[in-house]
PDB file of C-alpha atoms in Angstrom:
ATOM      1  CA  MET A 951      74.283  21.408 114.950  1.00  0.00           C
ATOM      2  CA  LYS A 952      73.718  25.577 114.814  1.00  0.00           C
ATOM      3  CA  TYR A 953      75.150  27.619 117.395  1.00  0.00           C
ATOM      4  CA  GLU A 954      73.801  31.412 118.902  1.00  0.00           C
ATOM      5  CA  LYS A 955      77.690  32.374 118.066  1.00  0.00           C
ATOM      6  CA  PRO A 956      79.372  30.163 115.099  1.00  0.00           C
ATOM      7  CA  PRO A 957      83.168  30.392 114.791  1.00  0.00           C
ATOM      8  CA  VAL A 958      83.058  31.614 110.950  1.00  0.00           C
ATOM      9  CA  ARG A 959      84.117  35.029 110.529  1.00  0.00           C
ATOM     10  CA  TYR A 960      84.752  35.110 106.567  1.00  0.00           C
ATOM     11  CA  VAL A 961      83.151  33.251 103.532  1.00  0.00           C
ATOM     12  CA  VAL A 962      83.499  33.204 100.104  1.00  0.00           C
ATOM     13  CA  ALA A 963      81.930  32.029  97.126  1.00  0.00           C
ATOM     14  CA  LYS A 964      83.597  31.450  93.284  1.00  0.00           C
ATOM     15  CA  LEU A 965      82.689  30.335  89.904  1.00  0.00           C
ATOM     16  CA  LYS A 966      84.916  30.500  88.023  1.00  0.00           C
ATOM     17  CA  PHE A 967      84.304  30.619  83.857  1.00  0.00           C
ATOM     18  CA  SER A 968      86.068  28.922  80.421  1.00  0.00           C
ATOM     19  CA  LYS A 969      86.839  32.253  78.881  1.00  0.00           C
ATOM     20  CA  VAL A 970      88.087  36.238  80.124  1.00  0.00           C
ATOM     21  CA  PHE A 971      84.838  37.795  80.064  1.00  0.00           C
ATOM     22  CA  GLY A 972      86.559  41.153  77.837  1.00  0.00           C
ATOM     23  CA  LYS A 973      85.067  44.688  78.642  1.00  0.00           C
ATOM     24  CA  TYR A 974      81.978  45.523  79.577  1.00  0.00           C
ATOM     25  CA  THR A 975      80.657  49.441  79.918  1.00  0.00           C
ATOM     26  CA  GLU A 976      79.597  51.652  82.712  1.00  0.00           C
ATOM     27  CA  GLU A 977      76.892  51.105  81.887  1.00  0.00           C
ATOM     28  CA  LYS A 978      75.912  47.552  82.346  1.00  0.00           C
ATOM     29  CA  TYR A 979      77.683  47.768  85.603  1.00  0.00           C
ATOM     30  CA  LYS A 980      75.083  49.862  86.877  1.00  0.00           C
ATOM     31  CA  LYS A 981      72.098  47.975  85.039  1.00  0.00           C
ATOM     32  CA  LEU A 982      72.948  45.014  87.054  1.00  0.00           C
ATOM     33  CA  LEU A 983      73.520  47.165  90.166  1.00  0.00           C
ATOM     34  CA  SER A 984      69.914  47.831  89.993  1.00  0.00           C
ATOM     35  CA  SER A 985      69.018  44.419  89.905  1.00  0.00           C
ATOM     36  CA  LEU A 986      71.232  43.725  92.852  1.00  0.00           C
ATOM     37  CA  GLU A 987      69.085  45.776  95.492  1.00  0.00           C
ATOM     38  CA  GLY A 988      67.402  42.280  96.552  1.00  0.00           C
ATOM     39  CA  LEU A 989      70.927  41.153  97.719  1.00  0.00           C
ATOM     40  CA  GLY A 990      71.586  44.907 100.046  1.00  0.00           C
ATOM     41  CA  LEU A 991      73.798  45.545  97.648  1.00  0.00           C
ATOM     42  CA  GLU A 992      73.481  49.072  97.318  1.00  0.00           C
ATOM     43  CA  ARG A 993      77.320  50.711  95.621  1.00  0.00           C
ATOM     44  CA  ILE A 994      80.211  50.186  92.846  1.00  0.00           C
ATOM     45  CA  VAL A 995      83.897  49.810  94.025  1.00  0.00           C
ATOM     46  CA  VAL A 996      86.407  49.500  90.738  1.00  0.00           C
ATOM     47  CA  SER A 997      89.799  48.468  91.367  1.00  0.00           C
ATOM     48  CA  ASP A 998      92.325  48.174  88.829  1.00  0.00           C
ATOM     49  CA  LEU A 999      95.701  46.823  90.438  1.00  0.00           C
ATOM     50  CA  ASN A1000      98.789  45.640  88.673  1.00  0.00           C
ATOM     51  CA  HIS A1001     100.120  42.483  87.766  1.00  0.00           C
ATOM     52  CA  VAL A1002     103.067  40.115  86.652  1.00  0.00           C
ATOM     53  CA  HIS A1003     102.342  37.016  84.934  1.00  0.00           C
ATOM     54  CA  LEU A1004     105.584  34.319  84.265  1.00  0.00           C
ATOM     55  CA  ASN A1005     105.116  32.154  81.034  1.00  0.00           C
ATOM     56  CA  SER A1006     106.846  29.346  80.704  1.00  0.00           C
ATOM     57  CA  GLN A1007     107.055  28.129  76.956  1.00  0.00           C
ATOM     58  CA  HIS A1008     109.538  26.051  75.556  1.00  0.00           C
ATOM     59  CA  GLY A1009     112.556  26.515  77.938  1.00  0.00           C
ATOM     60  CA  LYS A1010     111.896  30.083  78.088  1.00  0.00           C
ATOM     61  CA  PHE A1011     110.780  32.614  80.672  1.00  0.00           C
ATOM     62  CA  GLU A1012     108.659  35.327  79.658  1.00  0.00           C
ATOM     63  CA  ILE A1013     107.119  38.043  82.211  1.00  0.00           C
ATOM     64  CA  THR A1014     104.320  40.280  81.438  1.00  0.00           C
ATOM     65  CA  GLU A1015     102.632  43.363  83.091  1.00  0.00           C
ATOM     66  CA  GLY A1016      98.887  44.884  82.886  1.00  0.00           C
ATOM     67  CA  THR A1017      96.217  45.138  85.069  1.00  0.00           C
ATOM     68  CA  VAL A1018      93.499  43.366  86.900  1.00  0.00           C
ATOM     69  CA  ASP A1019      89.710  44.849  86.482  1.00  0.00           C
ATOM     70  CA  ARG A1020      87.322  43.649  89.361  1.00  0.00           C
ATOM     71  CA  VAL A1021      84.316  45.685  89.628  1.00  0.00           C
ATOM     72  CA  ALA A1022      82.753  45.042  93.021  1.00  0.00           C
ATOM     73  CA  PHE A1023      79.366  45.581  94.231  1.00  0.00           C
ATOM     74  CA  PHE A1024      78.940  46.137  98.214  1.00  0.00           C
ATOM     75  CA  SER A1025      76.747  46.766 100.524  1.00  0.00           C
ATOM     76  CA  PRO A1026      76.579  50.255 102.426  1.00  0.00           C
ATOM     77  CA  ASN A1027      78.370  48.352 105.938  1.00  0.00           C
ATOM     78  CA  GLY A1028      80.664  46.980 103.862  1.00  0.00           C
ATOM     79  CA  ARG A1029      79.778  43.052 104.584  1.00  0.00           C
ATOM     80  CA  ARG A1030      78.546  41.664 101.627  1.00  0.00           C
ATOM     81  CA  CYS A1031      80.078  42.183  98.402  1.00  0.00           C
ATOM     82  CA  GLY A1032      80.291  40.741  94.552  1.00  0.00           C
ATOM     83  CA  ILE A1033      82.762  40.669  92.624  1.00  0.00           C
ATOM     84  CA  ILE A1034      83.138  40.831  89.015  1.00  0.00           C
ATOM     85  CA  SER A1035      86.808  40.173  87.919  1.00  0.00           C
ATOM     86  CA  GLU A1036      88.541  38.804  84.521  1.00  0.00           C
ATOM     87  CA  ARG A1037      87.264  35.304  84.523  1.00  0.00           C
ATOM     88  CA  GLU A1038      85.455  34.828  87.410  1.00  0.00           C
ATOM     89  CA  ILE A1039      82.466  36.340  89.726  1.00  0.00           C
ATOM     90  CA  GLU A1040      82.734  35.445  93.741  1.00  0.00           C
ATOM     91  CA  PHE A1041      80.181  36.344  96.624  1.00  0.00           C
ATOM     92  CA  ARG A1042      81.932  37.017 100.447  1.00  0.00           C
ATOM     93  CA  LEU A1043      80.185  37.944 103.867  1.00  0.00           C
ATOM     94  CA  SER A1044      81.690  39.105 106.665  1.00  0.00           C
ATOM     95  CA  GLU A1045      78.528  39.093 108.718  1.00  0.00           C
ATOM     96  CA  TYR A1046      77.268  35.037 107.701  1.00  0.00           C
ATOM     97  CA  ASP A1047      74.187  33.771 109.671  1.00  0.00           C
ATOM     98  CA  ASN A1048      73.533  30.301 107.475  1.00  0.00           C
ATOM     99  CA  HIS A1049      74.929  28.197 104.940  1.00  0.00           C
ATOM    100  CA  SER A1050      71.166  28.216 103.056  1.00  0.00           C
ATOM    101  CA  HIS A1051      71.355  32.207 103.191  1.00  0.00           C
ATOM    102  CA  PHE A1052      74.891  32.322 101.975  1.00  0.00           C
ATOM    103  CA  LEU A1053      74.399  30.331  98.832  1.00  0.00           C
ATOM    104  CA  ASP A1054      71.106  31.494  98.046  1.00  0.00           C
ATOM    105  CA  ASP A1055      72.661  34.621  98.107  1.00  0.00           C
ATOM    106  CA  THR A1056      75.435  33.536  96.125  1.00  0.00           C
ATOM    107  CA  CYS A1057      72.986  31.940  93.320  1.00  0.00           C
ATOM    108  CA  VAL A1058      71.017  34.867  92.785  1.00  0.00           C
ATOM    109  CA  PHE A1059      73.996  37.033  92.220  1.00  0.00           C
ATOM    110  CA  TYR A1060      75.175  34.693  89.495  1.00  0.00           C
ATOM    111  CA  ASN A1061      71.694  34.619  87.947  1.00  0.00           C
ATOM    112  CA  LYS A1062      71.317  37.885  88.022  1.00  0.00           C
ATOM    113  CA  PHE A1063      74.862  38.171  86.183  1.00  0.00           C
ATOM    114  CA  ILE A1064      73.598  35.956  83.318  1.00  0.00           C
ATOM    115  CA  GLU A1065      70.105  37.816  83.070  1.00  0.00           C
ATOM    116  CA  SER A1066      72.183  41.082  82.507  1.00  0.00           C
ATOM    117  CA  GLY A1067      73.899  39.907  79.513  1.00  0.00           C
ATOM    118  CA  PHE A1068      77.502  38.984  81.012  1.00  0.00           C
ATOM    119  CA  ALA A1069      79.578  35.671  79.971  1.00  0.00           C
ATOM    120  CA  VAL A1070      77.250  34.869  76.823  1.00  0.00           C
ATOM    121  CA  ASP A1071      78.379  31.380  75.384  1.00  0.00           C
ATOM    122  CA  ASN A1072      81.054  31.053  78.422  1.00  0.00           C
ATOM    123  CA  PRO A1073      79.688  28.491  80.780  1.00  0.00           C
ATOM    124  CA  VAL A1074      81.142  27.651  84.641  1.00  0.00           C
ATOM    125  CA  ALA A1075      84.424  25.993  84.425  1.00  0.00           C
ATOM    126  CA  GLU A1076      84.971  25.575  87.994  1.00  0.00           C
ATOM    127  CA  ILE A1077      83.024  26.510  91.577  1.00  0.00           C
ATOM    128  CA  LEU A1078      84.827  27.148  94.660  1.00  0.00           C
ATOM    129  CA  LEU A1079      84.018  28.028  98.849  1.00  0.00           C
ATOM    130  CA  HIS A1080      86.016  29.068 101.590  1.00  0.00           C
ATOM    131  CA  TYR A1081      84.742  29.012 105.042  1.00  0.00           C
ATOM    132  CA  VAL A1082      87.643  30.921 107.506  1.00  0.00           C
ATOM    133  CA  ASP A1083      86.513  30.132 111.393  1.00  0.00           C
ATOM    134  CA  HIS A1084      88.030  31.819 114.253  1.00  0.00           C
ATOM    135  CA  PHE A1085      88.823  28.998 117.326  1.00  0.00           C
ATOM    136  CA  ILE A1086      89.448  31.365 120.384  1.00  0.00           C
ATOM    137  CA  PRO A1087      89.432  29.427 123.352  1.00  0.00           C
ATOM    138  CA  ASP A1088      87.476  30.788 126.434  1.00  0.00           C
ATOM    139  CA  LYS A1089      87.840  28.773 129.818  1.00  0.00           C
ATOM    140  CA  CYS A1090      90.051  26.496 128.404  1.00  0.00           C
ATOM    141  CA  ASN A1091      92.761  25.402 125.932  1.00  0.00           C
ATOM    142  CA  LEU A1092      92.917  25.662 122.231  1.00  0.00           C
ATOM    143  CA  VAL A1093      93.926  22.133 121.926  1.00  0.00           C
ATOM    144  CA  ASP A1094      90.413  21.513 124.311  1.00  0.00           C
ATOM    145  CA  MET A1095      88.596  22.945 120.629  1.00  0.00           C
ATOM    146  CA  PHE A1096      89.777  19.852 118.603  1.00  0.00           C
ATOM    147  CA  ASN A1097      89.358  16.221 118.108  1.00  0.00           C
ATOM    148  CA  ASN A1098      92.293  14.253 117.394  1.00  0.00           C
ATOM    149  CA  VAL A1099      94.298  17.049 116.128  1.00  0.00           C
ATOM    150  CA  SER A1100      97.438  17.055 116.780  1.00  0.00           C
ATOM    151  CA  LEU A1101      98.374  21.137 116.662  1.00  0.00           C
ATOM    152  CA  PRO A1102     101.546  22.560 114.757  1.00  0.00           C
ATOM    153  CA  LEU A1103     103.061  24.992 117.098  1.00  0.00           C
ATOM    154  CA  GLY A1104     105.343  22.946 119.721  1.00  0.00           C
ATOM    155  CA  GLN A1105     106.379  20.756 117.043  1.00  0.00           C
ATOM    156  CA  PHE A1106     109.746  22.859 116.385  1.00  0.00           C
ATOM    157  CA  HIS A1107     111.553  25.281 119.111  1.00  0.00           C
ATOM    158  CA  GLN A1108     109.983  28.674 120.237  1.00  0.00           C
ATOM    159  CA  LYS A1109     110.731  30.808 123.052  1.00  0.00           C
ATOM    160  CA  ASP A1110     108.100  32.813 124.905  1.00  0.00           C
ATOM    161  CA  SER A1111     109.645  35.749 124.373  1.00  0.00           C
ATOM    162  CA  ASP A1112     108.902  35.568 121.175  1.00  0.00           C
ATOM    163  CA  PHE A1113     106.851  38.544 119.627  1.00  0.00           C
ATOM    164  CA  ILE A1114     104.676  35.733 117.702  1.00  0.00           C
ATOM    165  CA  SER A1115     104.725  31.851 116.615  1.00  0.00           C
ATOM    166  CA  VAL A1116     102.868  30.428 113.952  1.00  0.00           C
ATOM    167  CA  GLY A1117     102.270  27.084 113.223  1.00  0.00           C
ATOM    168  CA  VAL A1118     100.731  25.561 109.973  1.00  0.00           C
ATOM    169  CA  LEU A1119      99.043  22.273 109.375  1.00  0.00           C
ATOM    170  CA  SER A1120      96.958  21.204 106.350  1.00  0.00           C
ATOM    171  CA  GLN A1121      95.216  18.094 104.236  1.00  0.00           C
ATOM    172  CA  THR A1122      94.278  17.817 100.880  1.00  0.00           C
ATOM    173  CA  ARG A1123      91.665  15.210  99.338  1.00  0.00           C
ATOM    174  CA  ILE A1124      90.635  14.437  95.886  1.00  0.00           C
ATOM    175  CA  LEU A1125      87.280  12.674  96.279  1.00  0.00           C
ATOM    176  CA  GLU A1126      86.188   9.468  94.496  1.00  0.00           C
ATOM    177  CA  SER A1127      84.711  11.626  91.496  1.00  0.00           C
ATOM    178  CA  ARG A1128      88.076  13.134  90.882  1.00  0.00           C
ATOM    179  CA  ARG A1129      86.462  16.243  90.084  1.00  0.00           C
ATOM    180  CA  GLU A1130      86.143  17.617  93.746  1.00  0.00           C
ATOM    181  CA  LYS A1131      88.824  18.649  96.135  1.00  0.00           C
ATOM    182  CA  VAL A1132      88.675  19.432  99.952  1.00  0.00           C
ATOM    183  CA  VAL A1133      91.349  21.299 101.757  1.00  0.00           C
ATOM    184  CA  VAL A1134      91.308  22.001 105.235  1.00  0.00           C
ATOM    185  CA  SER A1135      94.704  24.354 106.826  1.00  0.00           C
ATOM    186  CA  LEU A1136      94.768  25.402 110.508  1.00  0.00           C
ATOM    187  CA  GLU A1137      97.049  27.868 111.573  1.00  0.00           C
ATOM    188  CA  GLN A1138      97.842  27.903 115.397  1.00  0.00           C
ATOM    189  CA  ILE A1139      99.196  31.711 116.102  1.00  0.00           C
ATOM    190  CA  LYS A1140     100.847  32.197 119.346  1.00  0.00           C
ATOM    191  CA  ILE A1141      99.409  35.799 121.081  1.00  0.00           C
ATOM    192  CA  PRO A1142     101.918  37.434 123.429  1.00  0.00           C
ATOM    193  CA  GLN A1143     100.688  38.343 126.533  1.00  0.00           C
ATOM    194  CA  GLN A1144     100.181  41.932 126.717  1.00  0.00           C
ATOM    195  CA  PRO A1145     101.817  44.032 129.767  1.00  0.00           C
ATOM    196  CA  THR A1146      98.321  45.495 130.685  1.00  0.00           C
ATOM    197  CA  GLY A1147      96.517  42.321 130.220  1.00  0.00           C
ATOM    198  CA  ASP A1148      94.714  44.029 127.538  1.00  0.00           C
ATOM    199  CA  PHE A1149      94.403  42.637 123.265  1.00  0.00           C
ATOM    200  CA  ASN A1150      92.001  44.192 121.236  1.00  0.00           C
ATOM    201  CA  GLU A1151      92.127  42.396 117.910  1.00  0.00           C
ATOM    202  CA  LEU A1152      93.974  39.510 116.575  1.00  0.00           C
ATOM    203  CA  PRO A1153      97.200  40.084 114.986  1.00  0.00           C
ATOM    204  CA  LYS A1154      95.579  37.556 111.987  1.00  0.00           C
ATOM    205  CA  VAL A1155      92.235  37.054 111.194  1.00  0.00           C
ATOM    206  CA  ILE A1156      91.915  35.419 107.801  1.00  0.00           C
ATOM    207  CA  PRO A1157      94.976  33.321 105.913  1.00  0.00           C
ATOM    208  CA  ASP A1158      96.720  34.744 103.014  1.00  0.00           C
ATOM    209  CA  ALA A1159      95.481  32.825 100.434  1.00  0.00           C
ATOM    210  CA  LEU A1160      92.406  35.150 101.091  1.00  0.00           C
ATOM    211  CA  LEU A1161      93.773  38.217 101.660  1.00  0.00           C
ATOM    212  CA  GLU A1162      92.118  41.185  99.596  1.00  0.00           C
ATOM    213  CA  PRO A1163      95.187  42.947  97.340  1.00  0.00           C
ATOM    214  CA  ASP A1164      93.208  46.057  97.307  1.00  0.00           C
ATOM    215  CA  GLU A1165      92.657  48.394 100.435  1.00  0.00           C
ATOM    216  CA  LYS A1166      89.103  50.009  98.838  1.00  0.00           C
ATOM    217  CA  MET A1167      87.604  46.418  98.818  1.00  0.00           C
ATOM    218  CA  VAL A1168      89.020  45.236 102.323  1.00  0.00           C
ATOM    219  CA  MET A1169      85.748  43.597 104.338  1.00  0.00           C
ATOM    220  CA  PRO A1170      85.426  44.439 108.206  1.00  0.00           C
ATOM    221  CA  ILE A1171      85.732  41.157 110.284  1.00  0.00           C
ATOM    222  CA  ASP A1172      84.503  41.252 114.241  1.00  0.00           C
ATOM    223  CA  VAL A1173      86.842  40.008 116.412  1.00  0.00           C
ATOM    224  CA  LYS A1174      86.079  39.865 120.002  1.00  0.00           C
ATOM    225  CA  VAL A1175      88.660  38.095 122.606  1.00  0.00           C
ATOM    226  CA  PRO A1176      86.915  37.367 125.908  1.00  0.00           C
ATOM    227  CA  GLU A1177      89.275  38.122 128.628  1.00  0.00           C
ATOM    228  CA  GLU A1178      90.199  34.867 129.684  1.00  0.00           C
ATOM    229  CA  SER A1179      91.696  33.773 126.329  1.00  0.00           C
ATOM    230  CA  VAL A1180      94.336  36.522 126.461  1.00  0.00           C
ATOM    231  CA  GLY A1181      97.859  34.927 126.284  1.00  0.00           C
ATOM    232  CA  LYS A1182      96.582  31.975 124.873  1.00  0.00           C
ATOM    233  CA  ASP A1183      97.098  30.586 121.191  1.00  0.00           C
ATOM    234  CA  TYR A1184      93.758  30.544 118.703  1.00  0.00           C
ATOM    235  CA  ALA A1185      93.488  28.815 115.442  1.00  0.00           C
ATOM    236  CA  LEU A1186      92.102  30.050 112.282  1.00  0.00           C
ATOM    237  CA  VAL A1187      90.949  26.533 110.254  1.00  0.00           C
ATOM    238  CA  HIS A1188      90.308  27.628 106.460  1.00  0.00           C
ATOM    239  CA  THR A1189      88.353  24.610 104.929  1.00  0.00           C
ATOM    240  CA  PHE A1190      88.482  25.107 100.864  1.00  0.00           C
ATOM    241  CA  CYS A1191      86.195  22.903  98.899  1.00  0.00           C
ATOM    242  CA  SER A1192      86.158  23.059  94.798  1.00  0.00           C
ATOM    243  CA  LYS A1193      84.199  21.461  92.070  1.00  0.00           C
ATOM    244  CA  LEU A1194      85.082  20.909  88.340  1.00  0.00           C
ATOM    245  CA  ILE A1195      81.711  21.603  86.464  1.00  0.00           C
ATOM    246  CA  SER A1196      80.582  19.157  83.512  1.00  0.00           C
ATOM    247  CA  LYS A1197      77.985  19.367  81.460  1.00  0.00           C
ATOM    248  CA  GLU A1198      75.885  16.665  83.928  1.00  0.00           C
ATOM    249  CA  ASP A1199      75.787  19.568  86.591  1.00  0.00           C
ATOM    250  CA  THR A1200      73.261  21.479  85.481  1.00  0.00           C
ATOM    251  CA  VAL A1201      71.893  23.093  88.901  1.00  0.00           C
ATOM    252  CA  ILE A1202      75.162  25.675  90.333  1.00  0.00           C
ATOM    253  CA  ARG A1203      72.793  25.766  93.546  1.00  0.00           C
ATOM    254  CA  ASP A1204      73.147  21.894  94.383  1.00  0.00           C
ATOM    255  CA  SER A1205      76.597  21.424  93.326  1.00  0.00           C
ATOM    256  CA  PHE A1206      77.345  24.373  95.672  1.00  0.00           C
ATOM    257  CA  GLU A1207      75.115  22.304  98.495  1.00  0.00           C
ATOM    258  CA  ASN A1208      77.470  19.184  98.177  1.00  0.00           C
ATOM    259  CA  LEU A1209      80.348  21.262  98.114  1.00  0.00           C
ATOM    260  CA  TYR A1210      79.035  22.713 101.927  1.00  0.00           C
ATOM    261  CA  ARG A1211      78.002  19.459 102.883  1.00  0.00           C
ATOM    262  CA  GLU A1212      81.570  18.154 102.556  1.00  0.00           C
ATOM    263  CA  SER A1213      83.115  21.317 104.004  1.00  0.00           C
ATOM    264  CA  ARG A1214      80.794  20.604 107.478  1.00  0.00           C
ATOM    265  CA  VAL A1215      81.886  17.159 107.817  1.00  0.00           C
ATOM    266  CA  THR A1216      85.459  17.782 107.536  1.00  0.00           C
ATOM    267  CA  PHE A1217      84.693  20.986 110.063  1.00  0.00           C
ATOM    268  CA  ASP A1218      82.439  18.441 112.719  1.00  0.00           C
ATOM    269  CA  LYS A1219      84.918  15.878 112.702  1.00  0.00           C
ATOM    270  CA  MET A1220      87.497  18.137 113.447  1.00  0.00           C
ATOM    271  CA  ILE A1221      85.541  19.332 116.800  1.00  0.00           C
ATOM    272  CA  ASN A1222      85.729  18.737 120.075  1.00  0.00           C
ATOM    273  CA  LEU A1223      81.632  18.906 120.160  1.00  0.00           C
ATOM    274  CA  GLU A1224      81.020  19.384 124.259  1.00  0.00           C
ATOM    275  CA  THR A1225      84.022  21.703 124.330  1.00  0.00           C
ATOM    276  CA  CYS A1226      83.043  24.043 121.409  1.00  0.00           C
ATOM    277  CA  SER A1227      79.366  24.064 122.238  1.00  0.00           C
ATOM    278  CA  ASP A1228      79.776  25.315 125.039  1.00  0.00           C
ATOM    279  CA  ILE A1229      82.334  28.233 123.786  1.00  0.00           C
ATOM    280  CA  TRP A1230      79.893  28.776 120.483  1.00  0.00           C
ATOM    281  CA  ILE A1231      76.342  28.268 122.428  1.00  0.00           C
ATOM    282  CA  ALA A1232      74.572  25.181 120.936  1.00  0.00           C
ATOM    283  CA  LYS A1233      70.973  25.771 119.815  1.00  0.00           C
ATOM    284  CA  GLU A1234      68.561  23.269 118.371  1.00  0.00           C
TER     285      GLU A1234
END
């Protein structure tokens, strides 16, 4: 089933490599950027945030500090982005249209990365796929959008006067291959009724696990709250799939497609099709 107004707001595909990349020259990044025109990526943003590692060895803990160098390639509107970090590359979208375009573009970014001389003798070790969906009820309640899902809020004490209340429900599956994992997390968030009846943005639009630590690399995410939804609960649904890559996995695109299928089955089993089709407007 496809929708005119799909709930997906943010998607990320990652490829983790076997070894740390090392340092590359500015000219090498610029050369890569020139090959990404077909993906709509036109500008470079560099991030070098500080980070702390806690290591344990022989019963002793050691703290080391350093910086994580990341280079991002952005579209003019900031809604498409490819990122190179210490050991992985990722492709992000906050203007999603369909999974085929997204995965095709992810693999183009990966292929251009390899063709430009990055990650020499450094094979892909794992791929990851993240989907973030907004479930915002319209002329119904949040519970009506789900099928056989017990929402987390209401399980514990809360008051109508609470400024905000958040409940979390999650499940992890290790698939039969033992190399693939599917995790689905649902956050139900209570929105207080505003005195004016006006509510322009949601208090949370992506899960904590996907928050961008550098303000320079944060992507805009569209949020539209119907008037009928003001004061109701909404949900963030984060579906995360991953696969450990072996020598038998010769086509990365096929591996991503299989992860997408698992993600989609998880999504379809979760929703109340009739209610959601009315809200998201089902189409052929």
